[in-house]
Coordinates of C-alpha atoms in Angstrom, one line a residue:
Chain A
X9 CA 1.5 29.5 39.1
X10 CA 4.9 30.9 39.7
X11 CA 5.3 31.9 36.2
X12 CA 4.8 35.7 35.7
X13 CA 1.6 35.2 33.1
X14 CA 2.5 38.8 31.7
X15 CA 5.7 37.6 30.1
X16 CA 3.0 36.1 27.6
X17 CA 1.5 39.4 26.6
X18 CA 3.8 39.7 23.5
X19 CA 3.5 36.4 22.3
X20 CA -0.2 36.4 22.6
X21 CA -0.6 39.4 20.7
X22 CA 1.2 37.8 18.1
X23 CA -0.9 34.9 17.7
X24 CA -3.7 36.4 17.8
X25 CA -2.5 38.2 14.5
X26 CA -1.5 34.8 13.6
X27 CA -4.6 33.1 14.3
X28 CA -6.3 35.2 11.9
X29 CA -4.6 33.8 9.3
X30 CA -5.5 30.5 9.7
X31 CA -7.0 29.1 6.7
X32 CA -11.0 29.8 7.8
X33 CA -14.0 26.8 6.5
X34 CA -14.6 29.2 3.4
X35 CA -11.2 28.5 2.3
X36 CA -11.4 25.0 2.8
X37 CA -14.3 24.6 1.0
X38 CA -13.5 26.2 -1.9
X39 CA -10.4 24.1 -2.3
X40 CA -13.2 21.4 -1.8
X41 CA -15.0 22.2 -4.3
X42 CA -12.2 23.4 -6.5
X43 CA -12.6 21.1 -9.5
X44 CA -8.5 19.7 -9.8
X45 CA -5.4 19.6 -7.2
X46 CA -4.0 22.8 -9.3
X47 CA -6.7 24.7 -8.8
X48 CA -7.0 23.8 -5.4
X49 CA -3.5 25.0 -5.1
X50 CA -4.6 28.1 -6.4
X51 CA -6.5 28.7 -3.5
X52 CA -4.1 28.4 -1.0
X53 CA -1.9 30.6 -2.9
X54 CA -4.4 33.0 -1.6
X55 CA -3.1 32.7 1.4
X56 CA -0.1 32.7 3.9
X57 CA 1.1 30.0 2.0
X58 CA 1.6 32.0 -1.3
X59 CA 5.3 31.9 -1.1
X60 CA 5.9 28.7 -0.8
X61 CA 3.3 27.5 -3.4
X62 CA 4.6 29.6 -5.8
X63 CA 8.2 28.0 -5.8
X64 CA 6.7 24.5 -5.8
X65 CA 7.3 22.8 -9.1
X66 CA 4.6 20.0 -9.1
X67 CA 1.4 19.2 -7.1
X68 CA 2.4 16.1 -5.8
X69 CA 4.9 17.5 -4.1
X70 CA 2.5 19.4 -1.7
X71 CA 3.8 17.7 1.5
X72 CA 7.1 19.7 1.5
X73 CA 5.1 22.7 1.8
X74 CA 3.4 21.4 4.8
X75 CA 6.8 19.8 6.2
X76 CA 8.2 23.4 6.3
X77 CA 5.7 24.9 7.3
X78 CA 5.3 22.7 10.7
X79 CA 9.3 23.5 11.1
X80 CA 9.0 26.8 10.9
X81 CA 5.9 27.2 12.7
X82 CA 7.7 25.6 15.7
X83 CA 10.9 27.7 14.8
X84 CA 8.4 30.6 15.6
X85 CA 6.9 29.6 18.4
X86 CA 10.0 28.7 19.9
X87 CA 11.5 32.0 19.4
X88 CA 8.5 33.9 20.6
X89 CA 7.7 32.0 24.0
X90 CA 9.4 33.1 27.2
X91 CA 9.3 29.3 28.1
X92 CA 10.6 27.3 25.0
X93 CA 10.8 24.2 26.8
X94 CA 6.9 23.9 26.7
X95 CA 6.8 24.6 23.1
X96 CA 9.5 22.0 23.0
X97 CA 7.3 19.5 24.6
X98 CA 4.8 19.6 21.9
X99 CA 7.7 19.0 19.3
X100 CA 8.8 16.2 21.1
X101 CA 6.2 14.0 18.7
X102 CA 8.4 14.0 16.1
X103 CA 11.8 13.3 18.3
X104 CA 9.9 10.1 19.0
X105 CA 8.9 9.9 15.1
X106 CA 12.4 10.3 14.4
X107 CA 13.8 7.5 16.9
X108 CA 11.2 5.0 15.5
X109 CA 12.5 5.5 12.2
X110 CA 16.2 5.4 13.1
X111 CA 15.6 2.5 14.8
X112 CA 13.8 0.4 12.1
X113 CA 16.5 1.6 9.9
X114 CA 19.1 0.4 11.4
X115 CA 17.7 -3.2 12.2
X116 CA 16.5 -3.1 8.4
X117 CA 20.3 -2.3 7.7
X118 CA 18.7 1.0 5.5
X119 CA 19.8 4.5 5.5
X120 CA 16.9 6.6 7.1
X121 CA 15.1 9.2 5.2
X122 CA 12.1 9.6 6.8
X123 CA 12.9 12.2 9.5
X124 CA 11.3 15.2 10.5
X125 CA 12.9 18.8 10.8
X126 CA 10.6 19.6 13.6
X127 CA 12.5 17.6 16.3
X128 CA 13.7 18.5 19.2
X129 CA 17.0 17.0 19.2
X130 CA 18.6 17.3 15.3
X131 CA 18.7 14.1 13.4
X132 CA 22.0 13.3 13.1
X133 CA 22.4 13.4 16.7
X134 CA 19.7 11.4 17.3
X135 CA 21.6 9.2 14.5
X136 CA 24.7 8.7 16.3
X137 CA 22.7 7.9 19.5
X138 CA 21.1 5.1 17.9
X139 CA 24.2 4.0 15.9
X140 CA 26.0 3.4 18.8
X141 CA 23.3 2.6 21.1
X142 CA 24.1 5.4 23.6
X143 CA 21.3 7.6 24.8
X144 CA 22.8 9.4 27.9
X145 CA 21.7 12.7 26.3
X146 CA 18.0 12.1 26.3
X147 CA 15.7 12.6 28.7
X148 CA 15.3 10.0 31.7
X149 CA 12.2 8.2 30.5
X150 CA 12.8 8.5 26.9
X151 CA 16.4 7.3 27.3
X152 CA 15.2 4.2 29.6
X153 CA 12.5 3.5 26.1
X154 CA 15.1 3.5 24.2
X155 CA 17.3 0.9 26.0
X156 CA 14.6 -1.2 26.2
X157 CA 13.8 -0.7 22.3
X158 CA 17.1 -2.1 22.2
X159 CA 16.8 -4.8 24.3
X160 CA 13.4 -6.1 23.1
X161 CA 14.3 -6.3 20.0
X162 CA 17.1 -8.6 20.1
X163 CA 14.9 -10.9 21.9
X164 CA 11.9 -10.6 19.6
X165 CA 12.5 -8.4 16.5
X166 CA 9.1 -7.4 16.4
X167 CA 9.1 -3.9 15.0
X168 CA 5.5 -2.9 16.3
X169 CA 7.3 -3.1 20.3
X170 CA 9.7 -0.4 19.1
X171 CA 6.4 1.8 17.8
X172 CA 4.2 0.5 20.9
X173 CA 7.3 1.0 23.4
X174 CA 8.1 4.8 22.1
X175 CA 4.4 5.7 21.9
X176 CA 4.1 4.7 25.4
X177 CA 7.0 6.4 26.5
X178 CA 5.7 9.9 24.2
X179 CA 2.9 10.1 26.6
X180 CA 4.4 9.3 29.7
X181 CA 7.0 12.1 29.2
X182 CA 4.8 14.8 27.9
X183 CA 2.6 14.0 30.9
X184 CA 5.9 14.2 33.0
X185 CA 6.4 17.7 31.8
X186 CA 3.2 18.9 32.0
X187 CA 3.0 18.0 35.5
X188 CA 6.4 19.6 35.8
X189 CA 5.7 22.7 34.6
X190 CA 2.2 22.1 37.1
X191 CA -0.5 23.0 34.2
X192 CA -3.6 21.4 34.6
X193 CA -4.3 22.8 31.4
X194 CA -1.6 21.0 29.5
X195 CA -2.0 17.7 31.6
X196 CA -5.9 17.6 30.6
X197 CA -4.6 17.9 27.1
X198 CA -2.3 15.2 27.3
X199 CA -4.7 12.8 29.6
X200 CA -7.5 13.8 26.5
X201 CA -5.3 12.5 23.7
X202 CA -4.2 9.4 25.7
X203 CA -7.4 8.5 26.3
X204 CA -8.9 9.1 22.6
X205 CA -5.6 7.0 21.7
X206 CA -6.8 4.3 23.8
X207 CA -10.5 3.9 22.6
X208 CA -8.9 4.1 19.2
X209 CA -7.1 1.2 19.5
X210 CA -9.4 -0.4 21.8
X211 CA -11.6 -0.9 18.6
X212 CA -8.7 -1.1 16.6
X213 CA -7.3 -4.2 18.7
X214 CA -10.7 -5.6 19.3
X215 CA -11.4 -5.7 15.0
X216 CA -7.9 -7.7 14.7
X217 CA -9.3 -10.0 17.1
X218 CA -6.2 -10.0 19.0
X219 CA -6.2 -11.1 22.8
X220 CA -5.8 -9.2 26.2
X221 CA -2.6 -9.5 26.7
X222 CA -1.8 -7.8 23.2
X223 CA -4.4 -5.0 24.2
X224 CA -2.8 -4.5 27.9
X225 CA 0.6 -3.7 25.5
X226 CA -1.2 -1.3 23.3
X227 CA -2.6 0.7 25.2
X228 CA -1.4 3.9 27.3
X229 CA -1.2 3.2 30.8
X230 CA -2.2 6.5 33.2
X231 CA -5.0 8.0 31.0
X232 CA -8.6 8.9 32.4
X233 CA -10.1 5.7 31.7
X234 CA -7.9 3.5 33.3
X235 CA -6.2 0.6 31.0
X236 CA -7.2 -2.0 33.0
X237 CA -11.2 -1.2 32.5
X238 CA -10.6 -1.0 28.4
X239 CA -8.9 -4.3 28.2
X240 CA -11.4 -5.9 30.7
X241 CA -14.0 -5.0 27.8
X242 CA -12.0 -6.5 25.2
X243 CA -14.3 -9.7 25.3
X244 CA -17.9 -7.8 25.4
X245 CA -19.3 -6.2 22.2
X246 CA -18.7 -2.8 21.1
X247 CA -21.9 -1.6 22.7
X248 CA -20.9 -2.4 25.7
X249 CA -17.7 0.6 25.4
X250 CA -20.6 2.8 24.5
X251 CA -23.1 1.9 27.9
X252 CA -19.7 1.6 29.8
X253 CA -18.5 5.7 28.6
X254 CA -22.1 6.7 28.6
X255 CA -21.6 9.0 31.8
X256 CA -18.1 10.2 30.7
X257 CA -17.0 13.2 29.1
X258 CA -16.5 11.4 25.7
X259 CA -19.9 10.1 25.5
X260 CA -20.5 12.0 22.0
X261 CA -17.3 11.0 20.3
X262 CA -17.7 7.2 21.8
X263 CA -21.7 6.8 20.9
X264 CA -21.4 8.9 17.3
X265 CA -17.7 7.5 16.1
X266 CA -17.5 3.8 17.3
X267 CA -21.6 3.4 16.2
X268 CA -20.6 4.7 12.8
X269 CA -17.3 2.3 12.6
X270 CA -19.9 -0.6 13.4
X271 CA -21.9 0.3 10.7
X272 CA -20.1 1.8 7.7
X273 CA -16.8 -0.2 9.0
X274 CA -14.6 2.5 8.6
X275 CA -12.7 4.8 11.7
X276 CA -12.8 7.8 9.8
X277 CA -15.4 9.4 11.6
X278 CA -13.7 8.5 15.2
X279 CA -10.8 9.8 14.0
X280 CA -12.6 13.0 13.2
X281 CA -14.4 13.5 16.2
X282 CA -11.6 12.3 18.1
X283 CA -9.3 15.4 16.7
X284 CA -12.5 17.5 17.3
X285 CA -12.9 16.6 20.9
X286 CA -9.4 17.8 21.6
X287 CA -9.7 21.3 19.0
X288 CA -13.1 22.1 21.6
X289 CA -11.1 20.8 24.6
X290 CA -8.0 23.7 23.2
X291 CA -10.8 26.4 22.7
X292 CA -11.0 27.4 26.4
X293 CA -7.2 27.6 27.1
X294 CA -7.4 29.8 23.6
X295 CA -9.4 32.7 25.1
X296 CA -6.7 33.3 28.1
X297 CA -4.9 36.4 27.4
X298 CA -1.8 36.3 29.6
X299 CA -1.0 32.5 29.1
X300 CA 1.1 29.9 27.0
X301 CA -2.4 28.1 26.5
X302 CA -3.2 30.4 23.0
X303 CA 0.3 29.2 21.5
X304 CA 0.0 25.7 22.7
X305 CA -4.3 26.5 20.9
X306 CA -2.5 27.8 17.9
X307 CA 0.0 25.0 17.1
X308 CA -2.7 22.4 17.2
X309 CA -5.2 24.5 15.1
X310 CA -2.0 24.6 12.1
X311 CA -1.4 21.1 12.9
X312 CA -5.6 20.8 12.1
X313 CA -4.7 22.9 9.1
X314 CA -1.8 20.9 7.5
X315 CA -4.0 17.9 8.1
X316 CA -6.8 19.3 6.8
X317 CA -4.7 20.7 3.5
X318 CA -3.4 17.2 3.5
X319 CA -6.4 15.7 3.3
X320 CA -7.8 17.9 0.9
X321 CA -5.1 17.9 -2.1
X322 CA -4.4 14.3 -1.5
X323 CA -8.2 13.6 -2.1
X324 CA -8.1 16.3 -5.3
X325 CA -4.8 14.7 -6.5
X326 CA -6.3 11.1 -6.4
X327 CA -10.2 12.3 -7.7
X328 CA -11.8 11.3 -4.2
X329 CA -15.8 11.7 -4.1
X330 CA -16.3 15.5 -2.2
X331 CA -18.3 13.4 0.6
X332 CA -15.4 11.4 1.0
X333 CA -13.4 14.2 1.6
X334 CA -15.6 16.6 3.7
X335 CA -16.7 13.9 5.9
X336 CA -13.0 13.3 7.3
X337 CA -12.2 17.5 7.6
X338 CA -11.6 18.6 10.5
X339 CA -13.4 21.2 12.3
X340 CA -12.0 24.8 12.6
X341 CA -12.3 27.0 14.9
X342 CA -12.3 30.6 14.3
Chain B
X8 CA 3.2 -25.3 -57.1
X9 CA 4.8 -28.7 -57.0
X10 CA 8.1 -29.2 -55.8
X11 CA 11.3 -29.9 -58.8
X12 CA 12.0 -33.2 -58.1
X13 CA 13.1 -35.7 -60.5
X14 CA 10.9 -37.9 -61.6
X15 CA 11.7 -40.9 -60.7
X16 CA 10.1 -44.2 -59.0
X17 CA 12.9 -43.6 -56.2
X18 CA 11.4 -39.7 -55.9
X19 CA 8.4 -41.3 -56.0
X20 CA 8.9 -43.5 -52.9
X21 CA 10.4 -41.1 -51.4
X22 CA 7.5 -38.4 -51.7
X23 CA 5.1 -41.2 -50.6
X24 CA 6.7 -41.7 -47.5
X25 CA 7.0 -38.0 -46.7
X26 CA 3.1 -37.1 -47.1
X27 CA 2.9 -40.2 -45.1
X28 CA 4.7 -38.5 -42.6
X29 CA 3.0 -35.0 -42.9
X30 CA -0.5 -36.2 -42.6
X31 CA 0.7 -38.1 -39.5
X32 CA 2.0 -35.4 -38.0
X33 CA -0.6 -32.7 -39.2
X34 CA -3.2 -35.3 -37.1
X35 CA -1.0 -35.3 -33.9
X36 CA -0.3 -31.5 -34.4
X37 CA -4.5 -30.9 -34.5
X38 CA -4.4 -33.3 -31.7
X39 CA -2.5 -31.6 -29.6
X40 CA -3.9 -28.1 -30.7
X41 CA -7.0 -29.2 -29.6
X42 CA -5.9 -30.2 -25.8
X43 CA -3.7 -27.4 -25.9
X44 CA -6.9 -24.6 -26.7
X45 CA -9.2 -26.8 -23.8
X46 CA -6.5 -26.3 -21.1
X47 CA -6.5 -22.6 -22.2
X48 CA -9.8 -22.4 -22.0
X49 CA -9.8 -23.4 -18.6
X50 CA -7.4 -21.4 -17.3
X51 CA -8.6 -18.2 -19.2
X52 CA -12.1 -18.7 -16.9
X53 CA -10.1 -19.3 -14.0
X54 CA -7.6 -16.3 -14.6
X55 CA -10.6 -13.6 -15.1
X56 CA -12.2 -15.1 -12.8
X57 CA -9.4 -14.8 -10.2
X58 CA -8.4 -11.2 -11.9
X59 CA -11.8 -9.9 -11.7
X60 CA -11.7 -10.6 -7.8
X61 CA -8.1 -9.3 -7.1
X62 CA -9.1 -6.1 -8.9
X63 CA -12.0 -5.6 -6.8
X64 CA -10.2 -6.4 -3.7
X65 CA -7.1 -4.7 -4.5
X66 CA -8.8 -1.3 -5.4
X67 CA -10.9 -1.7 -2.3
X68 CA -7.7 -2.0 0.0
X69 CA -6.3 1.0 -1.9
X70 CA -9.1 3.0 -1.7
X71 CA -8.9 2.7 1.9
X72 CA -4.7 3.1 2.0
X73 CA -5.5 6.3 0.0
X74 CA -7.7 7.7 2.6
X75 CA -5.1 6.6 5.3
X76 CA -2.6 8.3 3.7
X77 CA -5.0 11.7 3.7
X78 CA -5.2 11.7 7.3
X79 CA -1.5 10.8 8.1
X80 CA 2.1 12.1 7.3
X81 CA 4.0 10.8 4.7
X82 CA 6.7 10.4 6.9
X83 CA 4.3 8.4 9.6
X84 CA 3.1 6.3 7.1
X85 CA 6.4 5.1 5.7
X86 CA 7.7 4.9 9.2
X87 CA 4.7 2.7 10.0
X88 CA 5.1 0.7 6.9
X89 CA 8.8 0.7 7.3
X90 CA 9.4 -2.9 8.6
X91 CA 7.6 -5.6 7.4
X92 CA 6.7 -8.3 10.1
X93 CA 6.4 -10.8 7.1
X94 CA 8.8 -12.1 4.8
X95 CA 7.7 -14.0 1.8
X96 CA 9.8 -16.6 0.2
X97 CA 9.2 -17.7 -3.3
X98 CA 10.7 -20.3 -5.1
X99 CA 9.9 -20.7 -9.0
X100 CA 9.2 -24.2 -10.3
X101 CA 8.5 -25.6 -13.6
X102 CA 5.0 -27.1 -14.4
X103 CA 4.5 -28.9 -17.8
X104 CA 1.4 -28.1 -19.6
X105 CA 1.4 -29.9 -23.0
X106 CA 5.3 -29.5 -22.8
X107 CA 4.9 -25.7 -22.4
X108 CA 6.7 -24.9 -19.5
X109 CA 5.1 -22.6 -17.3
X110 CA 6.4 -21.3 -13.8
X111 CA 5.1 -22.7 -10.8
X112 CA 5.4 -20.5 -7.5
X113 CA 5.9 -22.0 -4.3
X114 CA 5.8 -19.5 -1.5
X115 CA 6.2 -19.6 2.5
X116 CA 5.5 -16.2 4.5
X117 CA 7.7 -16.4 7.6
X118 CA 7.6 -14.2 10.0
X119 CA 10.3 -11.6 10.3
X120 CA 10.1 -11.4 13.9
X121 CA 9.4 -13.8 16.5
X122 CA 6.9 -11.6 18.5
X123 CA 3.3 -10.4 18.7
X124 CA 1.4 -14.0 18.0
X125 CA 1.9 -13.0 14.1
X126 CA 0.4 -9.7 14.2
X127 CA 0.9 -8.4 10.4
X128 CA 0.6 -5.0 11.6
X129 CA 4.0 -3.7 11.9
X130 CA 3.3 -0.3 13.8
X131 CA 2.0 0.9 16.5
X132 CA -1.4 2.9 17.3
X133 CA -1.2 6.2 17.9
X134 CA 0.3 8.3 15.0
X135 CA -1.8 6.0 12.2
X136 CA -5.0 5.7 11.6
X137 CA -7.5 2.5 11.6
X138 CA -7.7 2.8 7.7
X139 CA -4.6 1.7 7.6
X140 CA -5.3 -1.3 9.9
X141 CA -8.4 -2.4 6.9
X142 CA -5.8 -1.8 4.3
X143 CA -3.0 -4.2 5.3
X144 CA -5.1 -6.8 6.4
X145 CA -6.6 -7.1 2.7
X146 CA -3.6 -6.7 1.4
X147 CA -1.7 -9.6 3.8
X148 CA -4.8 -11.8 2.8
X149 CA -4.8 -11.3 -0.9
X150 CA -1.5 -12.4 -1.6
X151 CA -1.2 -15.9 -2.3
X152 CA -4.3 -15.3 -4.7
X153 CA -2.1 -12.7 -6.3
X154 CA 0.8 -14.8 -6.8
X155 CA -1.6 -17.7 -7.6
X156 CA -2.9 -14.5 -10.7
X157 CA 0.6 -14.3 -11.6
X158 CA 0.8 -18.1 -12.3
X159 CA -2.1 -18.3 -14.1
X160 CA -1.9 -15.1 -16.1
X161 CA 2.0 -16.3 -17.1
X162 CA 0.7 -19.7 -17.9
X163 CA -2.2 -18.4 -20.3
X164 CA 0.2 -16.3 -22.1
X165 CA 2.4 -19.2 -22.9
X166 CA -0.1 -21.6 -23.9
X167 CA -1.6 -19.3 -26.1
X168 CA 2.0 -18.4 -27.7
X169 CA 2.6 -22.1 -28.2
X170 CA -1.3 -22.5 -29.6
X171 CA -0.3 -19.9 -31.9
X172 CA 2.5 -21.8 -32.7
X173 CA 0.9 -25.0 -33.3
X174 CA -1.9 -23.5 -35.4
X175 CA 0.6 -22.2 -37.9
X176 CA 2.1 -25.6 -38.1
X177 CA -0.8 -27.2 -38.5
X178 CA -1.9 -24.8 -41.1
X179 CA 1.4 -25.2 -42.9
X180 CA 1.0 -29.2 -42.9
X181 CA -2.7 -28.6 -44.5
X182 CA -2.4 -26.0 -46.8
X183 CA 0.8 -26.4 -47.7
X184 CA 2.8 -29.1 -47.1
X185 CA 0.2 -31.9 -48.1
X186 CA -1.5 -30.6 -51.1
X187 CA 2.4 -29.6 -52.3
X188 CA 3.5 -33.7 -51.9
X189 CA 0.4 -34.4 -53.1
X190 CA 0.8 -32.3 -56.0
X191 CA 4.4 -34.0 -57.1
X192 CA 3.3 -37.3 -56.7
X193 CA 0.7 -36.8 -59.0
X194 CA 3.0 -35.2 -61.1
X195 CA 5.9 -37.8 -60.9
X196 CA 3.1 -40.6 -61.1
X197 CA 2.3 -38.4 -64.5
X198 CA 5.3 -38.6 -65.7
X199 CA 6.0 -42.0 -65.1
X200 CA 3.2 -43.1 -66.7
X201 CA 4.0 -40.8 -69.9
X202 CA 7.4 -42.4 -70.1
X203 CA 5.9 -46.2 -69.9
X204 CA 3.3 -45.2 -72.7
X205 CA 6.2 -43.8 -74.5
X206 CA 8.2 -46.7 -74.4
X207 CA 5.4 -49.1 -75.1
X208 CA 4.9 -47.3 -78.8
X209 CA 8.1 -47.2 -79.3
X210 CA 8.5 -51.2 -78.7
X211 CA 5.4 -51.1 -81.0
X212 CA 6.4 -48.8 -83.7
X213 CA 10.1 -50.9 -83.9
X214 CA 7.8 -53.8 -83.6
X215 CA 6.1 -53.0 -86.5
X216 CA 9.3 -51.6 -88.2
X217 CA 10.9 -55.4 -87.8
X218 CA 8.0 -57.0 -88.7
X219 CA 7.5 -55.0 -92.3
X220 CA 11.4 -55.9 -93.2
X221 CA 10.5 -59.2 -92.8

């Protein structure tokens, strides 16, 4: 690696003093079992999120908390690493977020309200861009998705292509730069969540009964299972997925998640597992001491957190069964 | 009671033909009071039957929209849910039940966008989660049985407004109005008879009077 691994030292000291201050299981289970969304809010004003809980004004509006605290978490990060750019990568997510939603606002003929701080490129940039249809300032492959956003769309203004197209086009750039920067650590990441995208909506596509051809679109091409042997079981039954990814590494998630989808009909333990897979997957990259992996580690485990706060005053706010909610928390690692 | 009337033999008519009238039209009101509660009646079974089935369905599909919504952004799902592939069209007609006129929906989904063979999902599959798949889906089927509820329910509360209507009426005409005529024609008849007795002993009193002075 050409990189000088040292230059991490400072910022992995940090997280590590960060890491600490991740919200551990206790914490999550008390807001669990915390009998009302205030009290669950009481909680978390336990914690590093004291300040901002303290200025909020009502419950429901929990998510701003979260929204800042995802910005500023990056902001952090960003400052910290001797190599923003990779720290960049990971926020490129919600450049792609943004797009989407600048895009179906404009066809819609709506002003866009939806976006998200976290961005790489600032909003109103990205605004202009898509105003006048001009993305020389993006990125090669992001800027070629975006043409073609433009493009399909006049022919079929179907507004799943532009999600499908910019999804694809996420994956193949984060890939792209994780090959660039030549980690095999980031590109196992990426390859990981393309592939637990794919058997998602393998099943996904599969329950809409849609055909092949739909599939082949859906799903994102260069992953570990190839795309070509998912769609060619698009016809078989479910089980088949499960005898076919028996002797890969995501037997478990496969066998536990889709076998519980057949049965109970719902994805939310898939979806679980799925976001558990890649937490265990982080957890050996977390241990290095002189390398980007432990911020790359810590940025998923607060995007794990947010989720899992999410989950957890959304379920309080709307009086969901406990089961309900501790069956779809994520695992934490501390 | 009665109403002040004259009492005349023109009054008399006159009174004769209007409770004519009034029990006439107290029969057709009943009449119609009657068809009017039976088609109620029917569409009251059909609209808790059909309400009792879109409130099951529709709490199921937002059970599971509220457990999508745990697991994504706000921002992903409104971004997912930003651009309908569907577009309904409704056009409000007039049906005629007992001349109540109640709405009558006519609706056409067409599809926004010419692409995926008319895939109602209008996102894509890696930011949102498969509840949200179960959710739409429910909701995308349940909708011409929920504007076929709004029909229904909007019927039923006119009809029953107009049998409320009707029942007054027809209470009026029975209680009221009839035994009221009734009432002044007895009293008129009453009267009339009084004065013809009156007269006649008075042509027999002056009878009497002439003959004596004879």
């Amino acid at each position: 690696m050409p990189l000088n691994d040292t230059g991490y030292a400072y910022a992995v000291g940090r997280i590590r003093a960060l890491e600490t201050r991740l919200l551990d299981k206790s914490k999550l289970e008390r807001m669990i079992d915390a009998p009302s969304a205030e009290e669950a809010l009481k909680v978390l004003a336990e914690t590093e999120y004291a300040g901002a809980v303290a200025e909020l004004a009502d419950v429901h509006d929990f998510e701003i908390i979260l929204r800042d605290e995802i910005s500023r978490c990056f902001a952090l990060l960003l400052k910290m690493s001797p190599r923003p750019e990779l720290i960049g990568m990971m926020a490129l997510r919600y450049d792609i977020h943004n797009l989407k939603v600048l895009f179906k606002a404009k066809y819609l003929g709506v002003t866009a309200d939806l976006l998200m701080p976290a961005g790489t490129v600032a909003g109103e940039k990205l605004k202009t861009m898509v105003e006048e249809e001009d993305f020389r300032d993006l990125p090669g492959a992001v800027r070629a998705a975006a043409e073609r956003v433009v493009e399909e769309f006049a022919v079929n203004r179907d507004p799943q292509a532009i999600d499908l197209n910019l999804d694809r086009v996420l994956f193949a750039r984060l890939l792209e730069s994780a090959r660039a920067a030549r980690s095999a650590f980031l590109e196992g990441l990426f390859l990981r969540q393309i592939d637990l995208a794919n058997i998602k909506t393998f099943v996904r596509v599969k329950r809409m009964g849609q055909d092949r051809e739909f599939l082949k679109k859906a799903l994102l091409p260069s992953g570990l299972i190839p795309a070509g042997r998912l769609a060619s079981l698009l016809d078989e039954p479910l089980e088949s997925l499960i005898a076919q990814t028996a002797m890969s590494e995501y037997a478990a998630v496969i066998g536990e998640g889709v076998r519980d989808w057949l049965e109970k009909g719902t994805a939310a333990h898939l979806e679980k597992l799925a976001d558990d897979y890649i937490t265990a997957y982080l957890q050996w990259g977390r241990r290095s001491p002189f390398g980007f992996e432990p911020l790359i580690a810590y940025l998923w485990a607060k995007e794990i957190e947010i989720k899992n706060i999410r989950l957890i005053m959304v379920g309080k706010i709307n009086k969901l069964p406990v089961e309900a909610i501790r069956e779809r928390l994520r695992h934490v690692q501390l | 009671m009665e109403i002040r009337v004259n009492p005349t033999r023109m009054e008399l008519n006159r009174l004769k033909k209007r409770l004519k009238m009034a029990e006439r039209g107290h029969k057709l009101l009943k009449d119609k009071r009657d068809e009017l509660i039976r088609q109620f009646l029917i569409l009251v079974r059909k609209n808790k039957e059909l309400r009792e089935q879109m409130e099951k369905e529709l709490s199921a599909a937002f059970a599971k929209f509220l457990l999508a919504r745990a697991v994504m952004t706000a921002e992903t799902l409104e971004e997912a849910l930003m651009y309908p592939t569907r577009r309904l069209t409704l056009a409000v007609k007039k049906q005629n039940i007992m001349s109540v006129y109640a709405p009558r929906f006519e609706w056409g989904e067409e599809e926004s966008g010419r692409g995926e063979a008319g895939s109602i999902y209008p996102y894509g599959f890696v930011d949102t989660s498969a509840e949200l798949d179960i959710s739409i889906e429910t909701l995308s089927g349940i909708m011409p049985q929920l504007l076929e509820l709004a029909e229904v329910e909007k019927a039923v509360q006119l009809l029953a407004d107009e049998i409320e209507k009707t029942r007054r009426r027809v209470n009026a005409l029975e209680y009221v109005m009839i035994p009221k005529i009734r009432e002044t024609i007895r009293y008129i008849t009453m009267k009339l008879d009084e004065n013809e007795r009156g007269a006649l002993t008075r042509l027999m009193k002056i009878k009497d009077v002439v003959r004596a002075k004879m």
